[in-house]
Short mmCIF file of C-alpha atoms and ligand atoms in Angstrom, two decimals:
data_model
loop_
_atom_site.label_atom_id
_atom_site.label_comp_id
_atom_site.label_asym_id
_atom_site.label_seq_id
_atom_site.Cartn_x
_atom_site.Cartn_y
_atom_site.Cartn_z
CA UNK A 107 -36.68 -32.76 19.97
CA UNK A 108 -38.22 -31.22 16.86
CA UNK A 109 -35.65 -28.44 16.81
CA UNK A 110 -32.61 -30.69 16.95
CA UNK A 111 -33.85 -33.01 14.20
CA UNK A 112 -34.52 -29.90 12.09
CA UNK A 113 -30.90 -28.75 12.59
CA UNK A 114 -29.61 -32.25 11.90
CA UNK A 115 -31.50 -32.21 8.62
CA UNK A 116 -30.28 -28.76 7.57
CA UNK A 117 -26.56 -29.05 8.36
CA UNK A 118 -25.60 -31.70 5.80
CA UNK A 119 -27.52 -29.72 3.19
CA UNK A 120 -25.67 -26.51 4.11
CA UNK A 121 -22.26 -28.16 3.78
CA UNK A 122 -23.30 -29.63 0.42
CA UNK A 123 -24.18 -26.17 -0.86
CA UNK A 124 -20.89 -24.71 0.38
CA UNK A 125 -18.90 -27.48 -1.26
CA UNK A 126 -20.68 -27.19 -4.60
CA UNK A 127 -18.33 -26.20 -7.44
CA UNK A 128 -18.64 -22.65 -8.71
CA UNK A 129 -19.71 -21.32 -5.33
CA UNK A 130 -16.25 -20.84 -3.82
CA UNK A 131 -16.76 -17.53 -1.99
CA UNK A 132 -13.27 -16.28 -2.88
CA UNK A 133 -13.83 -16.98 -6.59
CA UNK A 134 -17.17 -15.20 -6.38
CA UNK A 135 -15.44 -12.22 -4.74
CA UNK A 136 -12.76 -12.25 -7.47
CA UNK A 137 -15.54 -11.91 -10.05
CA UNK A 138 -17.01 -8.92 -8.24
CA UNK A 139 -13.59 -7.24 -8.00
CA UNK A 140 -13.04 -7.86 -11.70
CA UNK A 141 -16.37 -6.28 -12.53
CA UNK A 142 -15.54 -3.16 -10.46
CA UNK A 143 -12.09 -2.99 -12.06
CA UNK A 144 -13.45 -3.13 -15.64
CA UNK A 145 -15.96 -0.37 -14.92
CA UNK A 146 -13.19 1.84 -13.49
CA UNK A 147 -10.83 1.21 -16.40
CA UNK A 148 -13.55 1.97 -18.96
CA UNK A 149 -14.35 5.24 -17.18
CA UNK A 150 -10.69 6.33 -17.22
CA UNK A 151 -10.06 5.32 -20.85
CA UNK A 152 -13.28 7.03 -22.04
CA UNK A 153 -12.51 10.21 -20.11
CA UNK A 154 -8.92 10.66 -21.26
CA UNK A 155 -10.07 10.21 -24.89
CA UNK A 156 -12.18 13.35 -24.45
CA UNK A 157 -9.07 15.38 -23.45
CA UNK A 158 -10.87 16.97 -20.53
CA UNK A 159 -7.61 17.40 -18.63
CA UNK A 160 -3.94 17.32 -19.62
CA UNK A 161 -4.03 13.59 -18.97
CA UNK A 162 -4.09 11.76 -22.33
CA UNK A 163 -3.42 8.28 -23.66
CA UNK A 164 0.07 9.48 -24.59
CA UNK A 165 1.18 10.63 -21.15
CA UNK A 166 -0.83 8.39 -18.84
CA UNK A 167 1.30 6.13 -16.60
CA UNK A 168 0.05 2.56 -16.83
CA UNK A 169 0.68 0.89 -13.48
CA UNK A 170 0.78 -2.90 -13.61
CA UNK A 171 0.85 -5.79 -11.17
CA UNK A 172 4.47 -6.91 -10.51
CA UNK A 173 3.92 -10.35 -12.03
CA UNK A 174 2.50 -8.79 -15.24
CA UNK A 175 5.74 -6.89 -15.88
CA UNK A 176 8.19 -8.41 -18.34
CA UNK A 177 11.60 -9.42 -16.99
CA UNK A 178 13.31 -6.36 -18.53
CA UNK A 179 10.60 -4.14 -16.99
CA UNK A 180 11.23 -5.65 -13.55
CA UNK A 181 14.99 -5.18 -13.99
CA UNK A 182 14.43 -1.55 -14.98
CA UNK A 183 12.42 -0.96 -11.80
CA UNK A 184 15.16 -2.56 -9.66
CA UNK A 185 17.83 -0.47 -11.39
CA UNK A 186 15.81 2.65 -10.62
CA UNK A 187 15.62 1.61 -6.95
CA UNK A 188 19.41 1.15 -6.83
CA UNK A 189 19.86 4.50 -8.57
CA UNK A 190 17.62 6.51 -6.23
CA UNK A 191 19.26 4.83 -3.20
CA UNK A 192 22.68 6.00 -4.44
CA UNK A 193 21.68 9.61 -5.23
CA UNK A 194 22.18 12.35 -2.64
CA UNK A 195 18.97 13.60 -1.04
CA UNK A 196 17.68 17.03 -0.01
CA UNK A 197 16.94 16.30 3.67
CA UNK A 198 19.28 18.34 5.94
CA UNK A 199 21.38 16.00 8.09
CA UNK A 200 21.12 18.61 10.86
CA UNK A 201 17.43 17.65 11.07
CA UNK A 202 17.53 13.92 10.25
CA UNK A 203 21.13 12.75 10.79
CA UNK A 204 20.46 9.26 9.40
CA UNK A 205 19.12 10.33 5.98
CA UNK A 206 21.68 9.42 3.32
CA UNK A 207 19.97 9.33 -0.08
CA UNK A 208 17.20 10.54 -2.35
CA UNK A 209 15.39 7.28 -1.48
CA UNK A 210 15.62 8.32 2.19
CA UNK A 211 13.97 11.71 1.46
CA UNK A 212 10.68 9.84 0.93
CA UNK A 213 11.20 7.75 4.07
CA UNK A 214 11.78 11.02 5.97
CA UNK A 215 8.56 12.60 4.63
CA UNK A 216 6.65 9.59 5.94
CA UNK A 217 8.51 9.62 9.29
CA UNK A 218 7.86 13.31 9.89
CA UNK A 219 4.22 13.18 8.82
CA UNK A 220 3.09 9.86 10.30
CA UNK A 221 1.15 11.57 13.14
CA UNK A 222 -0.80 13.65 10.59
CA UNK A 223 -1.51 11.41 7.60
CA UNK A 224 -2.97 8.11 8.84
CA UNK A 225 -6.54 7.07 9.63
CA UNK A 226 -7.66 10.63 8.84
CA UNK A 227 -8.72 13.02 6.09
CA UNK A 228 -5.26 13.15 4.49
CA UNK A 229 -4.47 9.43 4.40
CA UNK A 230 -5.47 8.53 0.84
CA UNK A 231 -4.39 11.84 -0.71
CA UNK A 232 -1.01 11.92 1.07
CA UNK A 233 -0.08 8.37 0.08
CA UNK A 234 -1.38 8.83 -3.49
CA UNK A 235 0.84 11.87 -3.99
CA UNK A 236 3.85 10.38 -2.16
CA UNK A 237 3.76 7.43 -4.59
CA UNK A 238 3.41 9.83 -7.53
CA UNK A 239 6.41 11.88 -6.33
CA UNK A 240 8.50 8.74 -5.83
CA UNK A 241 7.53 7.37 -9.27
CA UNK A 242 8.31 10.78 -10.79
CA UNK A 243 11.74 10.84 -9.12
CA UNK A 244 12.49 7.36 -10.51
CA UNK A 245 11.55 8.61 -13.98
CA UNK A 246 13.10 12.08 -13.96
CA UNK A 247 16.16 11.50 -11.79
CA UNK A 248 16.94 7.86 -12.61
CA UNK A 249 15.92 7.46 -16.25
CA UNK A 250 13.14 4.96 -15.50
CA UNK A 251 10.60 4.72 -18.33
CA UNK A 252 7.98 2.61 -16.63
CA UNK A 253 5.29 3.23 -14.02
CA UNK A 254 5.08 2.28 -10.34
CA UNK A 255 4.16 -1.43 -10.09
CA UNK A 256 1.66 -2.72 -7.53
CA UNK A 257 1.24 -5.90 -5.47
CA UNK A 258 -2.21 -7.50 -5.71
CA UNK A 259 -2.48 -9.32 -2.36
CA UNK A 260 -5.37 -11.49 -3.54
CA UNK A 261 -3.24 -13.41 -6.08
CA UNK A 262 -1.44 -15.40 -3.35
CA UNK A 263 -3.53 -14.60 -0.28
CA UNK A 264 -2.92 -18.07 1.20
CA UNK A 265 0.86 -17.68 1.14
CA UNK A 266 2.42 -14.45 -0.10
CA UNK A 267 5.87 -16.08 -0.27
CA UNK A 268 4.59 -17.70 -3.49
CA UNK A 269 4.16 -14.31 -5.15
CA UNK A 270 6.93 -13.74 -7.77
CA UNK A 271 7.82 -10.42 -6.12
CA UNK A 272 9.24 -12.46 -3.21
CA UNK A 273 10.84 -15.35 -5.14
CA UNK A 274 14.39 -14.01 -4.75
CA UNK A 275 15.14 -14.28 -8.48
CA UNK A 276 16.86 -11.39 -10.30
CA UNK A 277 13.29 -10.35 -11.29
CA UNK A 278 11.98 -10.02 -7.75
CA UNK A 279 12.28 -7.57 -4.85
CA UNK A 280 14.08 -10.19 -2.78
CA UNK A 281 12.91 -12.99 -0.53
CA UNK A 282 11.29 -13.40 2.84
CA UNK A 283 13.85 -12.81 5.63
CA UNK A 284 16.07 -15.72 6.65
CA UNK A 285 14.50 -17.64 9.54
CA UNK A 286 15.72 -16.43 12.93
CA UNK A 287 14.53 -18.55 15.89
CA UNK A 288 13.79 -17.31 19.44
CA UNK A 289 12.79 -13.76 18.57
CA UNK A 290 10.68 -11.52 20.80
CA UNK A 291 7.24 -10.37 19.62
CA UNK A 292 7.06 -6.78 18.32
CA UNK A 293 4.55 -4.34 19.84
CA UNK A 294 3.51 -1.27 17.87
CA UNK A 295 1.27 1.67 18.76
CA UNK A 296 -1.31 2.65 16.18
CA UNK A 297 -3.04 6.05 16.26
CA UNK A 298 -5.12 5.94 19.36
CA UNK A 299 -2.65 4.82 20.80
CA UNK A 300 -3.67 1.17 20.55
CA UNK A 301 -0.88 -1.36 21.16
CA UNK A 302 -0.85 -4.39 18.84
CA UNK A 303 1.61 -7.24 19.37
CA UNK A 304 2.92 -9.40 16.53
CA UNK A 305 4.46 -12.79 17.33
CA UNK A 306 7.49 -13.87 15.27
CA UNK A 307 6.49 -15.54 11.97
CA UNK A 308 8.42 -17.39 9.23
CA UNK A 309 11.52 -15.18 8.74
CA UNK A 310 12.90 -12.23 10.69
CA UNK A 311 16.42 -12.04 9.23
CA UNK A 312 18.00 -10.44 6.16
CA UNK A 313 16.34 -10.87 2.76
CA UNK A 314 18.44 -12.28 -0.06
CA UNK A 315 18.31 -11.70 -3.81
CA UNK A 316 18.19 -8.24 -5.44
CA UNK A 317 17.64 -6.40 -2.13
CA UNK A 318 20.09 -8.56 -0.16
CA UNK A 319 22.61 -7.00 2.24
CA UNK A 320 25.35 -6.58 -0.36
CA UNK A 321 23.02 -4.59 -2.64
CA UNK A 322 20.61 -2.57 -0.50
CA UNK A 323 20.65 -0.89 2.93
CA UNK A 324 18.05 0.43 5.35
CA UNK A 325 19.43 3.61 6.97
CA UNK A 326 16.68 4.95 9.25
CA UNK A 327 14.59 3.58 12.13
CA UNK A 328 13.28 1.64 13.88
CA UNK A 329 11.06 4.36 15.30
CA UNK A 330 7.68 2.71 15.80
CA UNK A 331 8.81 -0.10 18.13
CA UNK A 332 11.61 -0.96 20.56
CA UNK A 333 14.50 -1.05 20.52
CA UNK A 334 14.59 2.17 18.48
CA UNK A 335 17.59 3.07 16.32
CA UNK A 336 20.07 5.79 17.44
CA UNK A 337 18.58 9.30 18.05
CA UNK A 338 15.10 7.83 18.45
CA UNK A 339 15.45 6.14 15.06
CA UNK A 340 16.44 9.32 13.18
CA UNK A 341 20.17 8.54 13.37
CA UNK A 342 22.31 6.68 10.84
CA UNK A 343 21.64 2.96 11.33
CA UNK A 344 22.75 1.14 8.16
CA UNK A 345 21.62 -2.50 8.14
CA UNK A 346 20.20 -5.20 5.94
CA UNK A 347 16.55 -5.20 4.87
CA UNK A 348 14.59 -7.74 6.91
CA UNK A 349 11.17 -9.37 6.44
CA UNK A 350 9.08 -11.86 8.39
CA UNK A 351 6.23 -13.10 6.18
CA UNK A 352 3.13 -14.31 8.00
CA UNK A 353 0.74 -16.52 6.00
CA UNK A 354 -1.74 -16.25 8.90
CA UNK A 355 -2.09 -12.46 8.73
CA UNK A 356 -2.65 -12.67 4.98
CA UNK A 357 -5.28 -15.38 5.31
CA UNK A 358 -7.06 -13.38 8.03
CA UNK A 359 -7.43 -10.13 6.10
CA UNK A 360 -6.30 -10.22 2.46
CA UNK A 361 -8.72 -12.65 0.83
CA UNK A 362 -10.64 -11.59 -2.26
CA UNK A 363 -13.70 -11.29 0.02
CA UNK A 364 -11.93 -8.68 2.14
CA UNK A 365 -11.17 -6.65 -0.99
CA UNK A 366 -14.68 -6.94 -2.48
CA UNK A 367 -16.06 -5.91 0.93
CA UNK A 368 -13.91 -2.76 0.81
CA UNK A 369 -14.96 -1.97 -2.77
CA UNK A 370 -18.62 -2.26 -1.78
CA UNK A 371 -18.25 0.61 0.76
CA UNK A 372 -21.16 2.96 0.11
CA UNK A 373 -19.55 6.22 1.27
CA UNK A 374 -16.13 7.81 1.49
CA UNK A 375 -16.32 7.60 5.29
CA UNK A 376 -17.14 3.87 5.06
CA UNK A 377 -14.30 3.28 2.57
CA UNK A 378 -11.83 4.96 4.93
CA UNK A 379 -13.16 3.05 7.91
CA UNK A 380 -13.15 -0.31 6.13
CA UNK A 381 -9.58 -0.10 4.87
CA UNK A 382 -8.32 0.27 8.44
CA UNK A 383 -11.17 -1.30 10.44
CA UNK A 384 -10.02 0.85 13.35
CA UNK A 385 -9.51 0.19 16.23
CA UNK A 386 -7.03 -2.65 15.87
CA UNK A 387 -5.91 -1.78 12.37
CA UNK A 388 -6.43 -5.21 10.81
CA UNK A 389 -8.07 -4.01 7.58
CA UNK A 390 -6.30 -4.54 4.25
CA UNK A 391 -4.05 -1.50 4.78
CA UNK A 392 -2.56 -2.72 8.05
CA UNK A 393 -2.57 -6.36 6.96
CA UNK A 394 -0.32 -5.70 3.95
CA UNK A 395 2.25 -4.06 6.23
CA UNK A 396 1.90 -6.53 9.10
CA UNK A 397 2.20 -9.72 7.06
CA UNK A 398 5.60 -8.57 5.69
CA UNK A 399 6.67 -7.80 9.25
CA UNK A 400 9.81 -6.17 10.79
CA UNK A 401 10.48 -2.97 8.76
CA UNK A 402 6.84 -2.96 7.62
CA UNK A 403 5.70 -2.91 11.27
CA UNK A 404 7.41 0.45 11.73
CA UNK A 405 4.52 2.86 11.19
CA UNK A 406 7.04 5.68 10.68
CA UNK A 407 9.94 4.29 8.62
CA UNK A 408 8.02 1.63 6.62
CA UNK A 409 8.96 3.20 3.22
CA UNK A 410 12.49 1.87 3.93
CA UNK A 411 11.42 -1.37 2.17
CA UNK A 412 10.53 -0.76 -1.51
CA UNK A 413 7.59 -3.16 -0.95
CA UNK A 414 5.93 -0.18 0.79
CA UNK A 415 5.37 1.41 -2.61
CA UNK A 416 3.94 -1.78 -4.15
CA UNK A 417 1.64 -2.28 -1.17
CA UNK A 418 0.43 1.32 -1.09
CA UNK A 419 -0.03 1.35 -4.86
CA UNK A 420 -2.42 -1.57 -4.52
CA UNK A 421 -4.30 0.29 -1.81
CA UNK A 422 -4.39 3.37 -4.05
CA UNK A 423 -5.58 1.14 -6.90
CA UNK A 424 -8.54 -0.01 -4.80
CA UNK A 425 -9.25 3.64 -3.97
CA UNK A 426 -9.14 4.51 -7.70
CA UNK A 427 -11.40 1.54 -8.54
CA UNK A 428 -13.82 2.58 -5.80
CA UNK A 429 -13.83 6.18 -7.08
CA UNK A 430 -14.26 4.92 -10.65
CA UNK A 431 -17.68 3.41 -9.82
CA UNK A 432 -19.14 6.94 -9.61
CA UNK A 433 -16.51 9.57 -10.28
CA UNK A 434 -19.05 12.39 -9.87
CA UNK A 435 -19.82 11.50 -6.28
CA UNK A 436 -16.47 10.02 -5.31
CA UNK A 437 -13.95 12.72 -6.15
CA UNK A 438 -14.35 16.04 -4.41
CA UNK A 439 -15.55 14.37 -1.22
CA UNK A 440 -13.89 14.85 2.14
CA UNK A 441 -13.97 13.01 5.43
CA UNK A 442 -11.94 13.14 8.63
CA UNK A 443 -9.60 15.44 10.48
CA UNK A 444 -5.92 16.45 10.28
CA UNK A 445 -4.40 14.22 12.97
CA UNK A 446 -3.90 10.45 12.77
CA UNK A 447 -6.90 8.74 14.35
CA UNK A 448 -7.96 12.30 15.37
CA UNK A 449 -5.47 12.17 18.29
CA UNK A 450 -5.15 14.88 19.51
CA UNK A 451 -8.50 16.15 18.18
CA UNK A 452 -8.14 18.51 15.20
CA UNK A 453 -10.24 20.35 12.64
CA UNK A 454 -12.05 18.53 9.82
CA UNK A 455 -10.31 18.76 6.46
CA UNK A 456 -11.84 20.70 3.55
CA UNK A 457 -10.91 20.70 -0.14
CA UNK A 458 -8.79 23.80 0.57
CA UNK A 459 -6.79 22.31 3.46
CA UNK A 460 -3.09 22.07 2.53
CA UNK A 461 -1.70 18.50 2.63
CA UNK A 462 1.90 18.50 3.99
CA UNK A 463 4.77 16.55 2.37
CA UNK A 464 7.88 17.73 4.24
CA UNK A 465 11.05 18.00 2.15
CA UNK A 466 9.77 16.13 -0.92
CA UNK A 467 7.15 18.70 -2.00
CA UNK A 468 5.47 21.97 -1.07
CA UNK A 469 2.01 21.54 0.49
CA UNK A 470 -0.81 20.80 -1.98
CA UNK A 471 -4.51 21.67 -1.40
CA UNK A 472 -6.47 18.49 -0.71
CA UNK A 473 -8.88 19.30 -3.55
CA UNK A 474 -6.04 18.98 -6.11
CA UNK A 475 -5.26 15.42 -5.00
CA UNK A 476 -8.65 13.80 -5.55
CA UNK A 477 -8.75 12.45 -9.09
CA UNK A 478 -6.16 10.03 -10.52
CA UNK A 479 -6.49 11.82 -13.89
CA UNK A 480 -6.75 15.42 -12.64
CA UNK A 481 -4.54 17.90 -10.75
CA UNK A 482 -0.93 16.65 -10.87
CA UNK A 483 -2.02 13.04 -11.58
CA UNK A 484 -2.26 10.99 -14.73
CA UNK A 485 -2.18 7.25 -14.13
CA UNK A 486 -4.30 4.13 -14.53
CA UNK A 487 -4.13 0.73 -12.84
CA UNK A 488 -4.22 -2.05 -15.41
C1 NAG B 297 -11.74 -11.23 5.74
O1 NAG B 297 -12.75 -11.99 5.13
C2 NAG B 297 -13.07 -13.18 5.83
C3 NAG B 297 -14.07 -13.96 4.97
O2 NAG B 297 -15.20 -13.17 4.69
C4 NAG B 297 -13.65 -12.81 7.21
O3 NAG B 297 -13.92 -13.98 7.93
C5 NAG B 297 -12.61 -11.95 7.94
O4 NAG B 297 -13.16 -11.51 9.16
C6 NAG B 297 -12.22 -10.75 7.11
N1 NAG B 297 -11.16 -10.03 7.79
C7 NAG B 297 -11.30 -8.79 8.20
C8 NAG B 297 -10.14 -8.20 8.92
O5 NAG B 297 -12.31 -8.14 8.01
C1 NAG B 298 -16.44 17.29 11.56
O1 NAG B 298 -17.11 16.31 10.77
C2 NAG B 298 -17.94 15.45 11.54
C3 NAG B 298 -18.45 14.35 10.63
O2 NAG B 298 -18.95 14.89 9.43
C4 NAG B 298 -19.04 16.26 12.19
O3 NAG B 298 -19.87 15.43 12.98
C5 NAG B 298 -18.42 17.33 13.07
O4 NAG B 298 -19.42 18.17 13.60
C6 NAG B 298 -17.42 18.18 12.27
N1 NAG B 298 -16.73 19.07 13.19
C7 NAG B 298 -16.67 20.39 12.99
C8 NAG B 298 -15.89 21.17 14.03
O5 NAG B 298 -17.17 20.96 12.04
CU1 CU B 299 1.73 5.55 5.68
#
C-alpha cells in the first residue's frame, strides 16, 4: 500500500523532469561531444604550430562534414570519385578478375584483408590509413584539392535520408535506393561468426542522382551475403549502386548519446569494444553500415559505395577526438590481436607489428599509424 502510493507520487514528477526544456538528453550529449571536439582541435592546432613533426598549418588536410562543404567543393569531390573510377588500377585481374579501376583497388584491399582488420588490433589503424591512401589518390591522381569529407550521423539521427549527402541533388552522393517491395532479409556473418539478419527497409533498389546507374557502377561482390557475385564475389559483376536506408537502425544506435558514450571510453580497449559492442555488432561502426543497407551490409566489398569513406572518416574522427583528450596516453597504445574478432586466435599486436594493405600499399608498422599528425598523417577534423 505504502509502496504503490510512493511510486504513484514519484512517476508524474519523473516525467515532468524529463520533459523540462533544456534537459533533452540528446542535446546534452551534443554539448558533451562539442566540448570533446573543441579540446581535440585546440590540441592539434597548438601542436602543429610548434612544428614538432612535418605536419604544419600549410600542409594539414582539413576534413569537413559533407554539409559544411560549399557546392563547388562537393562537385570537386564527386568529380574526383568519377575520375578514380575511370582510371586503371594496379590489382592483377588474374587474382581478382572483377577489379576494373583504381577505385576498385581500394575495394580489393578491404576484401582481401577483411578477416584480419576488423574488431581487432589493426581495425582503427588499417581504416585510418586506407582513408588516407584513398584521399591521397584523389589528390595526386585526380587533381582533387580538398580533403576527405565525413558524415556526422548525429545531425540527422532520426532519419538519415534528410541529410544533404542523400538528397539526390547534384551536390549529394545520390539518394536512398528506389523502393523495391517483397525483398528477402539479408543475413551476414560478423567475425565470430555471428549471423545477423536485416529485414528490408525503405529502399533496396538503385540510387539516383550523381551516383545513379548511368554515372557510377559497382563491379565487385556481393561476398558477405548470398547470393554472392560470380567467382565468390571476386568476378566482374557490374551493376547499379543500391541502398536501403533504415531510420530504425539509426535511431537505435546513432544518437548523440551513443557517440558521447563512445567518447567517454576510459581505455583504448574500451573504445574498441564500445565502437563495435561485440557480439552483435550494433555499435556506431556497424550501425553506420547497416542503416545504409545492401552494399554496406557486405563486410568485404563495402568500400564499393563512396559513402564507406564518409562513414569511416566519421568513425576515424571520433577516434581522433578520443585520442585528442590525452594524446600522451592515447597514441602509442595497443590492444587486440591480428585476426578479426580473434578468430582463429592469433598473437597480440605490438607497435612493431606490420599492418597489411594488399595492393594499395606496402605494410606499415602499427606504431607509425597512431597519431593523426605524425607518421604519414597530417589531417584534422573540423
Ligand atoms: C544508444 O543510446 C540509446 C540512448 O541512450 C540507448 O537506449 C541505446 O541502447 C544505445 N544503443 C546502443 C547500440 O548502445
Ligand atoms: C594478449 O593480450 C591480452 C590482453 O592484454 C592478455 O590477457 C594476453 O595474455 C596476451 N596474450 C599473449 C600471448 O601475450
Ligand atoms: Cu572495414
